[in-house]
C-alpha angles and dihedrals in degrees: 000000000000099000122178144167112329091224110037095033100037091097095053094086094241121163124252112226094212093053090046090054091049090053090050093048093048092051093045099048114203130105134300119231097169135008126178130158140156129014108225132021095235096059127073105244115251096188140030127182128198137178105215132187118205146077108336093206091056089049093049092050091049091049093052094047096045096042090058090054094046093050089059084067101030112020093198096053112133140187124199124185137170140176117265137176115287106264120239093233134030138176108255117260095252093050091045090056091043090055092051091046092052093050090052094042095055113087120254137182129012113004102170140007126222116265091203103047118041115233095013119126110230102183132018143141136210132206097218106165134029119182130171110203113179106306095341124091114199122197119190119202132185111211117196134184139154087219118059093208091057092048092052092046091054092048089051090052091052092049090052092051091048092049092050089051092052094253129128126227139202133195115223137172099003113206115210122227121254105208123206116260117212090201117048122157090189091055090050091052092048091049092052092047092049093052092050094045101043103019093235139097111255121232108238112206140172112217134196100241139105113262133180088238087076091059093051094043089051090057099040114049113221094013113163107214138165134198121216132166147149125280112282118182129205092004117207093009132104088259096057113141139166129226110235092198092051090049091057092046091051090052092052091045093052092049092053092048091052091050090056091051095053 
């Protein structure tokens, strides 16, 4: 699948390979012997692989039906499958279906839009990694929100769904929100410097992504901070690339801002 950054591309309607595999497994029945998808929790998974024990004809029919649906969203979506030796151990059929049901029951994607900035995602989550190790299936989610209360509410909802399914959950590496400030002297300085340096008006944007500014702002009340950087395309995907020209311009921009702050 196409994949992408779980913040800046979460609103693009792209498919999640792990959720697609769960849908395929639920429709096919059978038992799971292996299930692995995604690499990091902040990237939309492009691939998911499963070793599956069941009726191959049922699997093939499910593949054909679902692939047609997925290609309506992502034209280059693909499924490959081949016969393999029967594995020594499998997850039982009922637990295999329960695992697929849980993946599909947990929320995913955009959950709320900003009420202050049109077109900005406020709250979302991404299923980034799925890994079956022995008899334990681990799902790793990245939960984002510009409002901490909304993030915590969504996490609580996920924990409730997991509990009802007989699964356990754990919170790790919380990322604080960095809320938009209508008044920002630092932003005004940066805007003025940009206009003088490049002869153009900068485009000021709020994005739905985790930034280190949120960590600093969470520790220093009232901190006025700004995030700048070069042009990076197709972030967190195999096509990610950096603009060399933009990198140099960002360096010059930062130097001029610092001179104004002396």
